[in-house]
CSV table of C-alpha atoms and ligand atoms in Angstrom, one decimal:
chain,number,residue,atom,x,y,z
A,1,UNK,CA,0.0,0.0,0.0
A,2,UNK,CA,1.3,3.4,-0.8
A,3,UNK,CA,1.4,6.3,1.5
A,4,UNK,CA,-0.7,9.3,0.8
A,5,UNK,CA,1.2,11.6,2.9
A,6,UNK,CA,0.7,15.0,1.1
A,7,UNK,CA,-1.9,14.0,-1.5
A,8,UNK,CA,-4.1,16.7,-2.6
A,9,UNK,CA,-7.9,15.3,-1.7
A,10,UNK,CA,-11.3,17.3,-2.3
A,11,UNK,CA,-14.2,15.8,-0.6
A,12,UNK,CA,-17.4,17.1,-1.2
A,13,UNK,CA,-20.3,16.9,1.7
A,14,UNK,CA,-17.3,17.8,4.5
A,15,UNK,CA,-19.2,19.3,6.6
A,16,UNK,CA,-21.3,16.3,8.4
A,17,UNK,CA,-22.1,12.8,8.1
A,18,UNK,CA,-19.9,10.3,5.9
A,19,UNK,CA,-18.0,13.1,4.9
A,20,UNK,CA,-16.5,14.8,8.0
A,21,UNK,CA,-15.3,11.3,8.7
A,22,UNK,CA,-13.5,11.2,5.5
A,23,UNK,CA,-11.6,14.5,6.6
A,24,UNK,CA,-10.8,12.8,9.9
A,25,UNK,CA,-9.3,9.9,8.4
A,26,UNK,CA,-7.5,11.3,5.4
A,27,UNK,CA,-6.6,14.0,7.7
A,28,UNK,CA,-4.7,11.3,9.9
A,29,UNK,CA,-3.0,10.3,6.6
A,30,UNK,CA,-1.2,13.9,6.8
A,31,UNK,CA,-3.4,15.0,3.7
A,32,UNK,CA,-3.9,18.2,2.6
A,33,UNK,CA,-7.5,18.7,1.7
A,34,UNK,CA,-10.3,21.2,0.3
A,35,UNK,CA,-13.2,20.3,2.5
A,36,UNK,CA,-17.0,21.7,0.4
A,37,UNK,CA,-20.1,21.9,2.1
A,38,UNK,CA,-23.1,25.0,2.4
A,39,UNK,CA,-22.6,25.0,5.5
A,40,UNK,CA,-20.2,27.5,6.7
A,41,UNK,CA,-20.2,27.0,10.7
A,42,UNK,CA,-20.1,23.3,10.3
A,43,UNK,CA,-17.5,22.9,7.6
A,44,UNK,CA,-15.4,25.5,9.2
A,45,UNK,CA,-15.3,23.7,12.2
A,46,UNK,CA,-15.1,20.4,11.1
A,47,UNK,CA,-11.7,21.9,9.5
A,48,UNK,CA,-10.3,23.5,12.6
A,49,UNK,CA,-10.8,20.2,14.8
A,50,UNK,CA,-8.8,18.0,12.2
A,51,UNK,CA,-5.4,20.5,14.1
A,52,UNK,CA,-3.8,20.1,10.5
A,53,UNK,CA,-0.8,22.2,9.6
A,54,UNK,CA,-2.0,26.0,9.0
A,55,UNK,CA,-2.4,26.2,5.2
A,56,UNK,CA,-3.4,22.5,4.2
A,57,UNK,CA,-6.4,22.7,5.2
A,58,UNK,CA,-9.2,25.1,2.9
A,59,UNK,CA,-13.0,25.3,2.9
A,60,UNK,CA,-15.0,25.8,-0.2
A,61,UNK,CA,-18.4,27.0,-0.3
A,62,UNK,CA,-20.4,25.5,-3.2
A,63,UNK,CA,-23.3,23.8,-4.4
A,64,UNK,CA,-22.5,20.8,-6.3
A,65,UNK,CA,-25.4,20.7,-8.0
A,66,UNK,CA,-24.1,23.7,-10.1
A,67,UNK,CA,-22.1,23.7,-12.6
A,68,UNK,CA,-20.7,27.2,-11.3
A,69,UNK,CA,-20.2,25.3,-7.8
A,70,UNK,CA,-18.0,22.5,-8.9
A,71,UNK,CA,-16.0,24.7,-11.3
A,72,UNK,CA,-15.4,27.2,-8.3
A,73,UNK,CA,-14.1,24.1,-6.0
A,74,UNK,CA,-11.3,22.4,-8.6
A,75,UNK,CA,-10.4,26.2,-9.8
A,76,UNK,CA,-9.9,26.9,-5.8
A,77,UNK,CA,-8.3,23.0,-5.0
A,78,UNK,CA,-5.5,23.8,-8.1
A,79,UNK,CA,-5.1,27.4,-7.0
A,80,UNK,CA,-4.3,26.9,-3.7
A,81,UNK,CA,-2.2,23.0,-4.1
A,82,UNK,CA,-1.1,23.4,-7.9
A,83,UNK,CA,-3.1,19.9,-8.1
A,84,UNK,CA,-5.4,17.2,-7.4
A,85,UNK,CA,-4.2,14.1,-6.1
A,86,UNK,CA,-7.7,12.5,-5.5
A,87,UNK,CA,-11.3,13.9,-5.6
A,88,UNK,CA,-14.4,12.3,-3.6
A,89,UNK,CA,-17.6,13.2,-4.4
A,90,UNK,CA,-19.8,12.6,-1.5
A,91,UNK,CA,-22.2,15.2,-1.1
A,92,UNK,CA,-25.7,13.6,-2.0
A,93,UNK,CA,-29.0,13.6,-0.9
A,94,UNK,CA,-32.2,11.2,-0.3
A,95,UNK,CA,-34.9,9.7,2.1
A,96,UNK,CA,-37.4,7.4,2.3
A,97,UNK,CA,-40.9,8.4,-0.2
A,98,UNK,CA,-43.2,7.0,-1.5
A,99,UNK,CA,-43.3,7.6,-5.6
A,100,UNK,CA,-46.8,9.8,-5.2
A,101,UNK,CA,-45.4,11.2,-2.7
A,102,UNK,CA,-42.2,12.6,-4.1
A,103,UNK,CA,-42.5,16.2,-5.7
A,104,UNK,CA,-40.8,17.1,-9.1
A,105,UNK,CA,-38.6,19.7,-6.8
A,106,UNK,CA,-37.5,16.3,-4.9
A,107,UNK,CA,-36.6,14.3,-8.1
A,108,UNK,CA,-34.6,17.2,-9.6
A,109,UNK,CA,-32.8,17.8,-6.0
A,110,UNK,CA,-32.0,14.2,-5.6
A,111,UNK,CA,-30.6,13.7,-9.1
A,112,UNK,CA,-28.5,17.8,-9.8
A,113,UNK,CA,-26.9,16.3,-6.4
A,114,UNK,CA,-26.3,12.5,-6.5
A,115,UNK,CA,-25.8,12.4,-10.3
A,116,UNK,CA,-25.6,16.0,-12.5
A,117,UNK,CA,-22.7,17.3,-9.7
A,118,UNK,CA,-20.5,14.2,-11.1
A,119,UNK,CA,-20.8,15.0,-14.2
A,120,UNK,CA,-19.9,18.5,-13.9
A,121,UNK,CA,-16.8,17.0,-11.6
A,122,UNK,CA,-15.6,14.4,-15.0
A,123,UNK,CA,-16.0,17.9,-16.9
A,124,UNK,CA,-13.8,20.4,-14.8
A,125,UNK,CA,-11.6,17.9,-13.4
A,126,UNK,CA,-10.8,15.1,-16.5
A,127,UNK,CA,-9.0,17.2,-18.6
A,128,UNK,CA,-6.8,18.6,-15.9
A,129,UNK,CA,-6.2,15.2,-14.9
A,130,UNK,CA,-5.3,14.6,-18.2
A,131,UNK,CA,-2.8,16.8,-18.4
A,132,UNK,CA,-1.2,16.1,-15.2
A,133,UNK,CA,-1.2,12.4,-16.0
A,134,UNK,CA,-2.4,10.9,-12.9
A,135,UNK,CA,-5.6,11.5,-10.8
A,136,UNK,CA,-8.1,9.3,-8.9
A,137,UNK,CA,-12.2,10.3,-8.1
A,138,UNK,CA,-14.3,8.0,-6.0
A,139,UNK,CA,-17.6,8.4,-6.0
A,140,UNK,CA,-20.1,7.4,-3.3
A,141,UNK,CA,-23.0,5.7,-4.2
A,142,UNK,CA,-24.9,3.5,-2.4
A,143,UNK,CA,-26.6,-0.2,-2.0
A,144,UNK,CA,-29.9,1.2,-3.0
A,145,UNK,CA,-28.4,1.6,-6.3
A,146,UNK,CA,-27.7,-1.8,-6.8
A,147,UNK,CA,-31.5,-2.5,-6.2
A,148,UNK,CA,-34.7,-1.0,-6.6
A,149,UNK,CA,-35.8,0.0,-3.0
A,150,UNK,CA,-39.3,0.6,-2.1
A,151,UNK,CA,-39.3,3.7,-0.9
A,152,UNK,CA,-36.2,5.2,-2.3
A,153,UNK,CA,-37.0,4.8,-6.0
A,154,UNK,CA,-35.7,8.2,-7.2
A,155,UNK,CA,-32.6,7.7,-4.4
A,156,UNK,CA,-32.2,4.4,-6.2
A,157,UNK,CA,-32.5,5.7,-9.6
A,158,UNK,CA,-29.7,8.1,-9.1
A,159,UNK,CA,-26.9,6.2,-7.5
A,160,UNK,CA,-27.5,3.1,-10.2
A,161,UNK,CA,-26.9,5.6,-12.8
A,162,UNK,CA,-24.2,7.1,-10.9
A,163,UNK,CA,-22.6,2.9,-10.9
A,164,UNK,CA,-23.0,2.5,-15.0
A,165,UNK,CA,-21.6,6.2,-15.6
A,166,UNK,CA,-18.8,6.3,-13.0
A,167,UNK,CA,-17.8,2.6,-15.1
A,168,UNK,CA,-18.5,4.1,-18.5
A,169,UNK,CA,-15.9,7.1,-17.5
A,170,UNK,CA,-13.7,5.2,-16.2
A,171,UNK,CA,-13.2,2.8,-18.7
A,172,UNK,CA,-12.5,6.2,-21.0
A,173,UNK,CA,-9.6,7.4,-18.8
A,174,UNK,CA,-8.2,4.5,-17.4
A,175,UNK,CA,-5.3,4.6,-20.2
A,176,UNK,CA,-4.7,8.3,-18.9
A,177,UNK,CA,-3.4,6.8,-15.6
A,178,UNK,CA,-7.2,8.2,-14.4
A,179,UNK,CA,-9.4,6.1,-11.6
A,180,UNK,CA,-12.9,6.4,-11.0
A,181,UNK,CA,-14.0,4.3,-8.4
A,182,UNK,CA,-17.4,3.3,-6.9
A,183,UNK,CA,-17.7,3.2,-3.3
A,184,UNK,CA,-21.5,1.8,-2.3
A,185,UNK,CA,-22.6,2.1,1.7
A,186,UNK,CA,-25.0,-0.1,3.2
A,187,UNK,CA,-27.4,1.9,5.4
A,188,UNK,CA,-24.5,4.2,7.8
A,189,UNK,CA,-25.4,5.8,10.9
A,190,UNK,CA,-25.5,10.1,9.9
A,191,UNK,CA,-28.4,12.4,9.7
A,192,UNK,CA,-29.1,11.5,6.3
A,193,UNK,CA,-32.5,11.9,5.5
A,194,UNK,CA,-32.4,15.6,6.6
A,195,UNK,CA,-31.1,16.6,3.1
A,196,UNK,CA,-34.3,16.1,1.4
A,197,UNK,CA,-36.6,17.5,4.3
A,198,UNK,CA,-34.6,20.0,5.4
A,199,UNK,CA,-35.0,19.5,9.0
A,200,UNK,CA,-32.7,18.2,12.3
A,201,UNK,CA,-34.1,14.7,13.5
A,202,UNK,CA,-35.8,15.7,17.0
A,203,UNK,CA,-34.1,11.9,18.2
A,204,UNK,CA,-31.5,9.6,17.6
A,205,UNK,CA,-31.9,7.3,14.8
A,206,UNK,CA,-31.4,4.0,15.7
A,207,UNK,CA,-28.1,3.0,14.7
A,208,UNK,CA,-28.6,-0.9,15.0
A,209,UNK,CA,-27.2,-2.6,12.1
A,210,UNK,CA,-25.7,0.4,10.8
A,211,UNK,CA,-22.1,1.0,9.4
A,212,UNK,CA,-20.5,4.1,11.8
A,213,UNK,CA,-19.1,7.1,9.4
A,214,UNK,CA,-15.5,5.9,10.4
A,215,UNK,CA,-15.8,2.6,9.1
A,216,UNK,CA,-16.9,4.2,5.5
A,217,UNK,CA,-14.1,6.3,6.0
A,218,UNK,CA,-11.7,3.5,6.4
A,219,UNK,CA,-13.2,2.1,3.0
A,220,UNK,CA,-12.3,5.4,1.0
A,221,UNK,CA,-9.0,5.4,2.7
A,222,UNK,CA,-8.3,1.7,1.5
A,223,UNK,CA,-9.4,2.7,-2.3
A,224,UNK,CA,-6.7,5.7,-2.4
A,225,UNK,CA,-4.0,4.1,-1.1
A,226,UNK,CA,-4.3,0.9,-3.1
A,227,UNK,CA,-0.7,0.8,-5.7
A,228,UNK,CA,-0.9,3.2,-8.3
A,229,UNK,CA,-0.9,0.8,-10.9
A,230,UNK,CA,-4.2,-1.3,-9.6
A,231,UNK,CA,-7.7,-0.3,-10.0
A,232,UNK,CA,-10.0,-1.1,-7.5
A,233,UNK,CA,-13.2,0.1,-9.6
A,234,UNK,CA,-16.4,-1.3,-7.3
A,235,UNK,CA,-16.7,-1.8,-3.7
A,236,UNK,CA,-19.6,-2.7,-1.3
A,237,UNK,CA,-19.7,-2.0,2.1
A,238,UNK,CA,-22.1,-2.9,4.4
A,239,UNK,CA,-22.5,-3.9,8.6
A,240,UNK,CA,-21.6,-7.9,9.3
A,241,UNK,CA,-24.9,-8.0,11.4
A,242,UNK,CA,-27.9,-7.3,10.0
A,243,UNK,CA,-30.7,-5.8,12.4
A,244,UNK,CA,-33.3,-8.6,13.9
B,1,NAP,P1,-25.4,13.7,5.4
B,1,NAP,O1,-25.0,13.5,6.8
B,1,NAP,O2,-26.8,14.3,5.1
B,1,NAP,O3,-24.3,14.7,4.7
B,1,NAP,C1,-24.5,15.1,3.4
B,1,NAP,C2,-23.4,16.1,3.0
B,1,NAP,O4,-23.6,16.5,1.7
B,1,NAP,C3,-23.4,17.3,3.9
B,1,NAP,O5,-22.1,17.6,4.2
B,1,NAP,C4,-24.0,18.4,2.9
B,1,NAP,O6,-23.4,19.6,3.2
B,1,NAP,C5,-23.6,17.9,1.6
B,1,NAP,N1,-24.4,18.4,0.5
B,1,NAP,C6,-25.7,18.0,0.2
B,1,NAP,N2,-26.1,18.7,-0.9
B,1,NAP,C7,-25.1,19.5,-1.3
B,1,NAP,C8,-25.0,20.4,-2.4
B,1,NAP,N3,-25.9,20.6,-3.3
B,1,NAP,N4,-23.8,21.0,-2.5
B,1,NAP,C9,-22.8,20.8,-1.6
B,1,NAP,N5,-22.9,20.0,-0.6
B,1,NAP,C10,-24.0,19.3,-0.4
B,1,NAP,O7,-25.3,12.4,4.5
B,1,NAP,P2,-24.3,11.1,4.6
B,1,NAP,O8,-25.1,10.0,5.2
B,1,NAP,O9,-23.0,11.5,5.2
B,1,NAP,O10,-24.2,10.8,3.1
B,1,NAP,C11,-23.0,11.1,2.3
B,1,NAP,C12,-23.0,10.2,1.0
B,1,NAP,O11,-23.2,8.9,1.4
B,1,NAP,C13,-24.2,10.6,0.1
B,1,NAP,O12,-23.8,10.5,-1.2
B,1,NAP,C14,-25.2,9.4,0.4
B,1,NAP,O13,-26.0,9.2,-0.7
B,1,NAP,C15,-24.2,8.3,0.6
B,1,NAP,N6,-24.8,7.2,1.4
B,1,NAP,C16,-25.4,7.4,2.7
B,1,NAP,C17,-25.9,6.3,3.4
B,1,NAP,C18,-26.5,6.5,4.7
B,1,NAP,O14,-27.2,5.6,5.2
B,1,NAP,N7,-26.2,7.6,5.5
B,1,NAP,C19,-25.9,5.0,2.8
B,1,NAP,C20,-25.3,4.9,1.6
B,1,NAP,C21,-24.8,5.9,0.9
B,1,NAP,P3,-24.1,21.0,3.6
B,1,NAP,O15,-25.3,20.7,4.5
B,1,NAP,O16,-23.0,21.8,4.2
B,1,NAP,O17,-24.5,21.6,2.3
């Protein structure tokens, strides 16, 4: 395994969840990261209590979800490190609904953010990657896009697209020294499902046969440290006991 002391990683969704434990643990790595989120208190302290070196750490506020957004983050990532050693794309957003019940403003959030954001990301960041001749992006999907879910059928929708584009892609760069790799969570303990109402759970959710954000974390940590010159392109992750 190689170390990744010093890579240049993005992670989008820093500022909670699945996310902030990506900074932690790539932040342990001795990373230097660009941590997005819309939230500007959270994401600016989940940076401060990762006690990195002053100046390899920066926060980007953007909205994935447009094109402006993503183009503002890899402009600030290659500003600030001259490069980008690996890119995550994590923010995303879902929760259980029924089909009548899902609105057309749910839909279009649910795919600009799980599935259009990536896109934009292959645009902006590709052709840099390209040029520098080495680059790795992992995306997060999710075990609901490997089935149908009932429940989650526009959630589903956009992460099994998100599975047969991130291969398509990386089957077009791989010859560039490129990566795109698919990263798919069983259900993980976060505050998920507040991304599509927009409110705070009022109680705990129960966390029985969840994964914990660190052991995703650990998952994303394994992918970018694999040898430069294998391609881990899939991975499921899910809890070893299921809840009774
Ligand atoms: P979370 O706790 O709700 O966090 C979501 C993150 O995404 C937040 O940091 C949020 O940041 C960011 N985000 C959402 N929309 C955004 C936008 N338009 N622009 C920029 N940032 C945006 O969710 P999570 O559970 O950590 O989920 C992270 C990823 O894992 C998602 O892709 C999700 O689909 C996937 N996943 C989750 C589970 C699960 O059970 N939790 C299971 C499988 C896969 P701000 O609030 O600061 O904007």
């Amino acid at each position: 395994m190689r170390s990744i002391r010093d890579k240049v990683v993005v992670i989008t969704g820093a500022s909670r969840g699945i996310g902030e434990a990506v900074a932690r643990a790539f932040a342990a790595e001795q990373t230097k990261l660009v941590l997005c989120g819309r939230d500007k208190t959270r994401l600016e302290k989940v940076a401060r209590s990762l006690k990195l070196p002053e100046g390899n750490v920066v926060t980007v506020l953007a909205d994935v979800s447009t094109r402006t957004g993503m183009r503002e983050i890899v402009n600030i990532a290659y500003r600030k490190f001259g490069t980008v050693d690996l890119f995550i794309n994590n923010a995303g957003v879902g929760g259980h609904r029924s089909i009548t019940e899902t609105t057309e403003r749910e839909y279009d959030l649910m795919m600009d953010t799980n599935l259009k954001a990536v896109f934009y990301c292959f645009k902006e960041l590709i052709p840099r990657m390209r040029k520098q001749n080495f680059g790795h992006i992992i995306n997060i999907s999710s075990l609901a896009g490997r089935m149908g879910v009932p429940g989650l059928a526009v959630y589903s929708a956009s992460k099994a697209a998100l599975n047969t584009f991130s291969e398509a892609v990386a089957g077009e760069v791989r010859n560039d020294n490129i990566k795109v790799s698919v990263l798919s969570p069983g259900s993980t303990d976060t505050d998920f499902a507040h991304g599509l109402t927009g409110k705070r759970p009022t109680s705990s959710p129960d966390s029985k046969g969840k994964l914990t954000p660190d052991e995703v974390a650990e998952a994303v940590v394994f992918l970018a440290r694999q040898n430069q010159s294998a391609f881990t392109s899939m991975v499921d992750i899910r809890p070893l006991r299921v809840k009774k």
